[in-house]
CSV table of C-alpha atoms in Angstrom, one decimal:
chain,number,residue,atom,x,y,z
A,1,MET,CA,43.7,204.4,38.9
A,2,ASN,CA,42.7,205.7,35.4
A,3,THR,CA,40.0,204.3,33.1
A,4,VAL,CA,42.3,201.9,31.3
A,5,GLN,CA,43.7,200.4,34.5
A,6,PHE,CA,40.1,200.0,35.9
A,7,ALA,CA,39.0,198.3,32.7
A,8,PHE,CA,41.9,195.9,32.9
A,9,ILE,CA,41.1,195.0,36.5
A,10,ALA,CA,37.4,194.6,35.7
A,11,ALA,CA,38.3,192.4,32.7
A,12,SER,CA,40.7,190.3,34.8
A,13,VAL,CA,38.0,189.7,37.4
A,14,LEU,CA,35.4,188.8,34.8
A,15,ALA,CA,37.9,186.4,33.2
A,16,LEU,CA,38.5,184.7,36.5
A,17,LEU,CA,34.7,184.5,37.3
A,18,THR,CA,34.0,182.9,33.9
A,19,ALA,CA,37.1,180.7,33.6
A,20,PRO,CA,35.2,177.4,33.8
A,21,PHE,CA,33.3,178.4,30.7
A,22,TRP,CA,35.9,179.9,28.4
A,23,SER,CA,38.6,177.4,29.5
A,24,ALA,CA,36.4,174.6,28.1
A,25,MET,CA,37.4,175.7,24.6
A,26,LEU,CA,41.1,175.2,25.4
A,27,PRO,CA,43.2,172.0,25.3
A,28,SER,CA,43.4,170.1,28.6
A,29,HIS,CA,40.5,171.9,30.2
A,30,LEU,CA,40.8,169.8,33.4
A,31,ALA,CA,44.5,170.6,33.8
A,32,LEU,CA,43.9,174.3,33.3
A,33,MET,CA,41.1,174.4,35.9
A,34,GLN,CA,43.3,172.6,38.4
A,35,ALA,CA,46.1,175.0,37.8
A,36,LEU,CA,43.8,178.0,38.2
A,37,THR,CA,42.5,176.5,41.5
A,38,ILE,CA,46.0,176.1,42.9
A,39,ALA,CA,46.9,179.6,41.6
A,40,CYS,CA,44.1,181.1,43.6
A,41,ILE,CA,45.4,179.5,46.8
A,42,TRP,CA,49.0,180.5,46.1
A,43,ALA,CA,47.8,184.0,45.3
A,44,ILE,CA,46.4,184.2,48.9
A,45,PHE,CA,49.8,183.0,50.2
A,46,ALA,CA,51.7,185.6,48.1
A,47,MET,CA,49.4,188.4,49.2
A,48,GLY,CA,49.8,187.4,52.8
A,49,TRP,CA,53.6,187.4,52.5
A,50,ASP,CA,53.5,190.8,50.7
A,51,ILE,CA,51.4,192.7,53.2
A,52,GLN,CA,54.1,191.9,55.8
A,53,SER,CA,57.4,191.6,53.9
A,54,GLY,CA,56.7,193.6,50.8
A,55,TYR,CA,55.2,196.6,52.7
A,56,THR,CA,57.5,196.8,55.7
A,57,GLY,CA,60.7,195.6,54.0
A,58,TYR,CA,61.3,192.8,56.6
A,59,ILE,CA,61.8,189.7,54.5
A,60,SER,CA,60.3,186.6,56.0
A,61,PHE,CA,61.4,183.1,55.1
A,62,GLY,CA,59.0,181.6,57.6
A,63,HIS,CA,55.5,182.1,56.2
A,64,SER,CA,55.3,178.4,55.3
A,65,VAL,CA,55.1,177.8,59.0
A,66,LEU,CA,51.9,179.8,59.1
A,67,SER,CA,50.3,178.0,56.1
A,68,GLY,CA,51.6,174.7,57.6
A,69,ALA,CA,50.0,175.5,61.0
A,70,ALA,CA,46.7,176.1,59.4
A,71,GLY,CA,46.9,173.0,57.3
A,72,TYR,CA,47.8,170.8,60.3
A,73,THR,CA,45.2,172.4,62.5
A,74,THR,CA,42.5,171.6,59.9
A,75,ALA,CA,43.7,168.1,59.3
A,76,MET,CA,43.9,167.3,63.1
A,77,LEU,CA,40.4,168.7,63.6
A,78,ILE,CA,39.0,166.6,60.9
A,79,TYR,CA,40.9,163.5,61.8
A,80,ASN,CA,40.5,163.6,65.5
A,81,VAL,CA,37.3,165.6,66.1
A,82,ASP,CA,34.8,165.4,63.2
A,83,PRO,CA,35.5,163.9,59.8
A,84,ASN,CA,32.8,166.1,58.3
A,85,MET,CA,33.7,169.4,59.9
A,86,SER,CA,32.7,172.3,57.7
A,87,LEU,CA,35.0,174.9,56.2
A,88,TRP,CA,33.0,177.5,58.2
A,89,ILE,CA,34.5,176.0,61.3
A,90,THR,CA,38.0,174.9,60.2
A,91,ILE,CA,38.8,178.3,58.6
A,92,PRO,CA,38.2,180.5,61.7
A,93,LEU,CA,39.8,178.0,64.1
A,94,SER,CA,42.8,177.6,61.8
A,95,ILE,CA,43.2,181.4,61.5
A,96,ILE,CA,43.2,181.8,65.3
A,97,VAL,CA,46.0,179.1,65.6
A,98,THR,CA,47.9,180.7,62.7
A,99,VAL,CA,47.7,184.2,64.2
A,100,LEU,CA,48.9,182.9,67.6
A,101,ILE,CA,51.8,181.1,66.0
A,102,GLY,CA,52.5,184.2,63.9
A,103,LEU,CA,52.7,186.3,67.1
A,104,VAL,CA,55.0,183.8,68.7
A,105,ILE,CA,57.4,184.4,65.8
A,106,ALA,CA,56.8,188.1,65.4
A,107,LEU,CA,57.0,189.3,69.0
A,108,PRO,CA,60.7,188.5,69.5
A,109,SER,CA,62.0,188.7,65.9
A,110,LEU,CA,60.5,192.0,64.9
A,111,ARG,CA,62.3,193.8,67.6
A,112,LEU,CA,65.4,193.1,65.6
A,113,ARG,CA,66.5,194.8,62.4
A,114,GLY,CA,68.3,193.8,59.3
A,115,PRO,CA,69.0,190.2,58.4
A,116,TYR,CA,68.4,188.9,61.9
A,117,PHE,CA,64.7,188.9,61.5
A,118,SER,CA,65.0,186.9,58.3
A,119,LEU,CA,67.3,184.4,60.0
A,120,ILE,CA,64.8,183.9,62.9
A,121,THR,CA,62.0,183.2,60.4
A,122,PHE,CA,64.1,180.8,58.6
A,123,ALA,CA,64.9,179.0,61.9
A,124,ALA,CA,61.2,178.9,62.7
A,125,VAL,CA,60.6,176.7,59.6
A,126,LEU,CA,63.3,174.3,60.8
A,127,VAL,CA,61.9,174.2,64.3
A,128,PHE,CA,58.4,173.6,63.1
A,129,TYR,CA,59.5,170.9,60.7
A,130,ARG,CA,61.5,169.1,63.5
A,131,MET,CA,58.6,169.2,65.9
A,132,LEU,CA,56.4,167.2,63.6
A,133,ARG,CA,58.3,164.0,64.3
A,134,PRO,CA,58.1,163.8,68.1
A,135,LEU,CA,54.4,164.8,67.8
A,136,SER,CA,53.8,162.2,65.1
A,137,GLU,CA,50.9,160.7,67.1
A,138,TYR,CA,49.0,163.9,66.2
A,139,THR,CA,50.8,165.1,63.1
A,140,GLY,CA,51.6,161.9,61.3
A,141,GLY,CA,55.3,162.7,61.4
A,142,GLU,CA,57.1,162.8,58.1
A,143,THR,CA,54.2,161.2,56.2
A,144,GLY,CA,51.6,163.7,57.5
A,145,ILE,CA,47.9,163.0,57.7
A,146,SER,CA,46.0,161.7,54.7
A,147,ARG,CA,43.1,159.8,56.2
A,148,ASN,CA,39.5,161.1,56.5
A,149,ILE,CA,40.3,164.6,55.0
A,150,TYR,CA,37.7,165.2,52.4
A,151,THR,CA,38.0,167.4,49.4
A,152,TYR,CA,35.2,169.9,48.6
A,153,GLY,CA,33.4,170.1,45.4
A,154,SER,CA,30.8,167.9,43.5
A,155,ASP,CA,28.9,168.3,40.2
A,156,THR,CA,26.2,170.9,40.6
A,157,THR,CA,24.1,173.3,38.6
A,158,ILE,CA,24.2,177.1,39.2
A,159,LEU,CA,21.9,179.5,37.3
A,160,GLY,CA,21.2,176.8,34.8
A,161,PHE,CA,24.9,176.1,34.2
A,162,GLU,CA,26.2,172.6,34.9
A,163,LEU,CA,29.5,172.7,36.8
A,164,PHE,CA,31.8,169.7,37.3
A,165,TYR,CA,33.4,169.0,40.7
A,166,TYR,CA,36.7,170.6,39.7
A,167,GLU,CA,35.0,173.8,38.6
A,168,VAL,CA,33.2,174.0,42.0
A,169,ARG,CA,36.5,173.6,43.7
A,170,TYR,CA,37.8,176.5,41.6
A,171,TYR,CA,35.1,178.8,42.9
A,172,ILE,CA,35.7,177.6,46.5
A,173,ALA,CA,39.3,178.9,46.1
A,174,LEU,CA,38.5,182.0,43.9
A,175,VAL,CA,35.9,183.6,46.2
A,176,PRO,CA,38.2,183.7,49.3
A,177,MET,CA,41.1,185.0,47.1
A,178,LEU,CA,39.0,187.9,45.9
A,179,LEU,CA,37.8,188.7,49.4
A,180,VAL,CA,41.4,188.5,50.7
A,181,ALA,CA,42.5,190.8,47.9
A,182,LEU,CA,39.8,193.4,48.8
A,183,GLY,CA,40.7,193.2,52.5
A,184,LEU,CA,44.4,193.6,52.0
A,185,LEU,CA,44.0,196.4,49.5
A,186,TYR,CA,41.9,198.3,52.0
A,187,ILE,CA,44.5,197.8,54.7
A,188,SER,CA,47.4,198.8,52.4
A,189,ARG,CA,45.6,202.1,51.6
A,190,SER,CA,44.7,202.8,55.2
A,191,ASN,CA,46.8,204.8,57.7
A,192,ASN,CA,48.4,201.5,58.9
A,193,GLY,CA,49.4,200.6,55.4
A,194,MET,CA,51.0,204.0,55.0
A,195,VAL,CA,53.0,203.4,58.1
A,196,PHE,CA,54.0,199.9,56.9
A,197,LYS,CA,55.5,201.5,53.7
A,198,ALA,CA,57.1,204.2,55.8
A,199,ILE,CA,58.9,201.6,57.8
A,200,ARG,CA,60.2,200.1,54.6
A,201,GLU,CA,61.5,203.4,53.4
A,202,ASN,CA,62.9,204.8,56.7
A,203,GLU,CA,62.2,203.1,60.0
A,204,SER,CA,64.2,205.7,61.9
A,205,ALA,CA,62.0,208.5,60.6
A,206,VAL,CA,58.9,206.6,61.7
A,207,GLU,CA,60.4,206.4,65.2
A,208,ALA,CA,61.4,210.0,65.1
A,209,ALA,CA,57.7,210.9,64.3
A,210,GLY,CA,56.7,209.4,67.6
A,211,LEU,CA,55.3,206.1,66.2
A,212,ASP,CA,56.1,202.7,67.6
A,213,ALA,CA,57.5,201.0,64.6
A,214,THR,CA,57.8,197.6,66.4
A,215,LYS,CA,54.0,197.7,67.1
A,216,PHE,CA,53.2,198.3,63.5
A,217,LYS,CA,55.6,195.5,62.3
A,218,ILE,CA,54.0,193.1,64.7
A,219,TRP,CA,50.5,194.2,63.5
A,220,SER,CA,51.6,193.6,59.8
A,221,PHE,CA,52.7,190.1,60.7
A,222,ALA,CA,49.4,189.4,62.5
A,223,VAL,CA,47.5,190.7,59.5
A,224,SER,CA,49.6,188.5,57.1
A,225,SER,CA,48.8,185.4,59.3
A,226,VAL,CA,45.1,185.6,58.4
A,227,PRO,CA,45.4,184.9,54.6
A,228,MET,CA,48.1,182.3,55.4
A,229,GLY,CA,45.5,180.6,57.5
A,230,ILE,CA,42.8,180.8,54.9
A,231,GLY,CA,45.1,179.5,52.2
A,232,GLY,CA,46.4,176.6,54.4
A,233,VAL,CA,42.8,175.4,55.0
A,234,LEU,CA,41.9,175.6,51.3
A,235,LEU,CA,45.1,173.7,50.3
A,236,VAL,CA,44.6,170.8,52.7
A,237,HIS,CA,41.0,170.4,51.5
A,238,ARG,CA,42.2,170.7,47.9
A,239,PHE,CA,44.7,167.8,48.2
A,240,GLY,CA,42.9,165.9,50.9
A,241,SER,CA,46.1,165.5,52.9
A,242,VAL,CA,48.8,167.4,54.8
A,243,ASP,CA,52.5,166.6,55.0
A,244,PRO,CA,55.7,168.6,55.7
A,245,GLU,CA,56.8,168.5,52.0
A,246,LEU,CA,53.6,170.1,50.9
A,247,PHE,CA,53.1,172.7,53.6
A,248,VAL,CA,56.1,173.4,55.8
A,249,ILE,CA,59.5,173.3,53.9
A,250,VAL,CA,61.2,176.7,53.4
A,251,ASP,CA,60.9,176.1,49.6
A,252,ASN,CA,57.3,177.2,49.9
A,253,SER,CA,58.2,180.5,51.5
A,254,ILE,CA,60.7,181.1,48.7
A,255,GLU,CA,58.1,180.4,46.1
A,256,MET,CA,55.8,182.9,47.7
A,257,ILE,CA,58.6,185.5,47.4
A,258,ALA,CA,59.2,184.5,43.8
A,259,MET,CA,55.6,185.1,43.0
A,260,ALA,CA,55.7,188.5,44.7
A,261,VAL,CA,58.9,189.4,42.8
A,262,LEU,CA,57.4,188.4,39.4
A,263,GLY,CA,54.3,190.5,40.0
A,264,GLY,CA,55.8,193.4,42.0
A,265,ILE,CA,56.5,193.5,45.7
A,266,GLY,CA,54.5,195.9,47.9
A,267,SER,CA,51.4,196.1,45.6
A,268,ILE,CA,49.0,193.3,46.6
A,269,LEU,CA,47.7,193.0,43.1
A,270,GLY,CA,51.3,192.2,41.8
A,271,PRO,CA,51.6,189.0,43.9
A,272,ILE,CA,48.2,187.8,42.5
A,273,ALA,CA,49.5,188.2,38.9
A,274,GLY,CA,52.8,186.6,39.9
A,275,ALA,CA,51.1,183.6,41.5
A,276,PHE,CA,48.9,183.0,38.5
A,277,PHE,CA,51.8,183.4,36.1
A,278,PHE,CA,54.0,181.0,38.1
A,279,ILE,CA,51.5,178.3,38.8
A,280,VAL,CA,49.8,178.3,35.3
A,281,ALA,CA,53.1,178.3,33.6
A,282,ASN,CA,54.5,175.5,35.7
A,283,ASP,CA,51.4,173.3,35.8
A,284,TYR,CA,49.8,174.0,32.4
A,285,LEU,CA,51.8,176.1,29.8
A,286,LEU,CA,55.2,174.5,30.1
A,287,PRO,CA,53.9,170.9,30.1
A,288,GLY,CA,51.9,171.9,27.0
A,289,PHE,CA,55.2,172.9,25.3
A,290,GLY,CA,56.4,169.4,25.9
A,291,ASN,CA,53.7,168.2,23.6
A,292,VAL,CA,54.7,170.7,20.9
A,293,LEU,CA,58.4,170.1,21.4
A,294,PRO,CA,58.8,166.5,22.3
A,295,ILE,CA,62.6,166.6,22.0
A,296,ILE,CA,62.6,168.7,25.2
A,297,ASP,CA,61.7,167.1,28.4
A,298,PHE,CA,59.5,169.6,30.3
A,299,GLY,CA,59.6,167.7,33.5
A,300,THR,CA,59.5,169.2,36.9
A,301,THR,CA,63.3,170.0,36.9
A,302,THR,CA,63.1,171.8,33.5
A,303,ARG,CA,60.0,173.7,34.4
A,304,TYR,CA,61.5,175.0,37.6
A,305,ALA,CA,64.8,175.9,35.9
A,306,VAL,CA,62.9,178.0,33.3
A,307,LEU,CA,60.8,179.8,36.0
A,308,TRP,CA,63.6,180.5,38.4
A,309,THR,CA,65.7,181.8,35.5
A,310,LEU,CA,62.9,184.2,34.8
A,311,VAL,CA,62.7,185.2,38.4
A,312,LEU,CA,66.5,186.0,38.4
A,313,LEU,CA,66.1,188.0,35.2
A,314,VAL,CA,63.3,190.0,36.7
A,315,LEU,CA,65.4,190.7,39.8
A,316,VAL,CA,68.2,192.0,37.6
A,317,PHE,CA,66.4,193.9,34.9
A,318,ALA,CA,62.9,194.6,36.2
A,319,ARG,CA,63.1,194.9,40.0
A,320,ASP,CA,59.7,196.5,40.2
A,321,GLY,CA,58.1,193.3,38.8
A,322,LEU,CA,56.4,192.4,35.6
A,323,GLY,CA,53.0,193.2,37.0
A,324,ARG,CA,54.0,196.7,38.0
A,325,LYS,CA,55.6,197.3,34.6
A,326,LEU,CA,52.3,196.3,33.0
A,327,TRP,CA,50.4,198.5,35.4
A,328,ASN,CA,52.5,201.6,34.7
A,329,TRP,CA,52.2,201.0,31.0
A,330,LEU,CA,48.4,200.8,31.3
A,331,GLY,CA,48.7,204.1,33.3
A,332,ARG,CA,50.6,205.8,30.5
A,333,LEU,CA,48.1,204.4,28.0
A,334,GLY,CA,45.3,206.0,30.0
A,335,GLY,CA,47.0,209.4,30.0
A,336,ASP,CA,49.3,209.2,33.1
A,337,ASP,CA,52.6,211.0,32.7
A,338,ARG,CA,54.6,208.3,34.6
């Protein structure tokens, strides 16, 4: 990382930390803060997917099961045990459940190679979704759980600055996102992270070197379960409810993949950029264009058509991702020869 790249990262973090203040000067301040809050949570999901699928090359369509498991665990704890249960309790308990479910998926599936792993993770979503109905006494079935799940955040004052409830919610999502990013960056640069990437490049060579590739693949899946658990808890508290459409369907896993593709798979920082671009564009920028160009209906269908077209273009013309393209350009700007 050269000076220009470091300055860009520092400026980006500073912009995120001060977002409630500078965003107040922009149109639809509340809508932007809500979009940034959701983007923080989806960035956690995208990073969680990336440390497993992006680094090992084993593409998972089942990570929505992990976020769903965390969301339902939190909702059931609050609804059935204590309506005022703290995040400090729901997050670790939900992470434990998420890791256990992740291991149930990973132990049999990661012994396979090629598309068979992806098919099993896809099937895991269908199984989890179908299980919600017979367990409706606890899960709420197709309607989910929406009673007694409180949302965090209230008007407060920090260092003399008055923050509204939606700005407090933003920081509750931002801080875990930054911590997850630091943790996953550390792992990705460790010996384990090097093995993850080696598996992606040539798994047979890893085995020939005397390393148990299956063990490292399972380890990567377990690691990825942790951010999925954190994000699931934050999401259920953000919306105050949990249901299959919001947490479990395979569309969620595909959106995580799209965010990683936009930012750059196998980079941790790339999925963060992709998540913010995807969510802010979908929830704030494109609806704003609807006010400028009223002849075009920028409803949900149009917005997703625009974003998915962009994802396809990135896959065809910039497979490294827009985030990595920007990172490499900053590297050249700072004197790198790449």
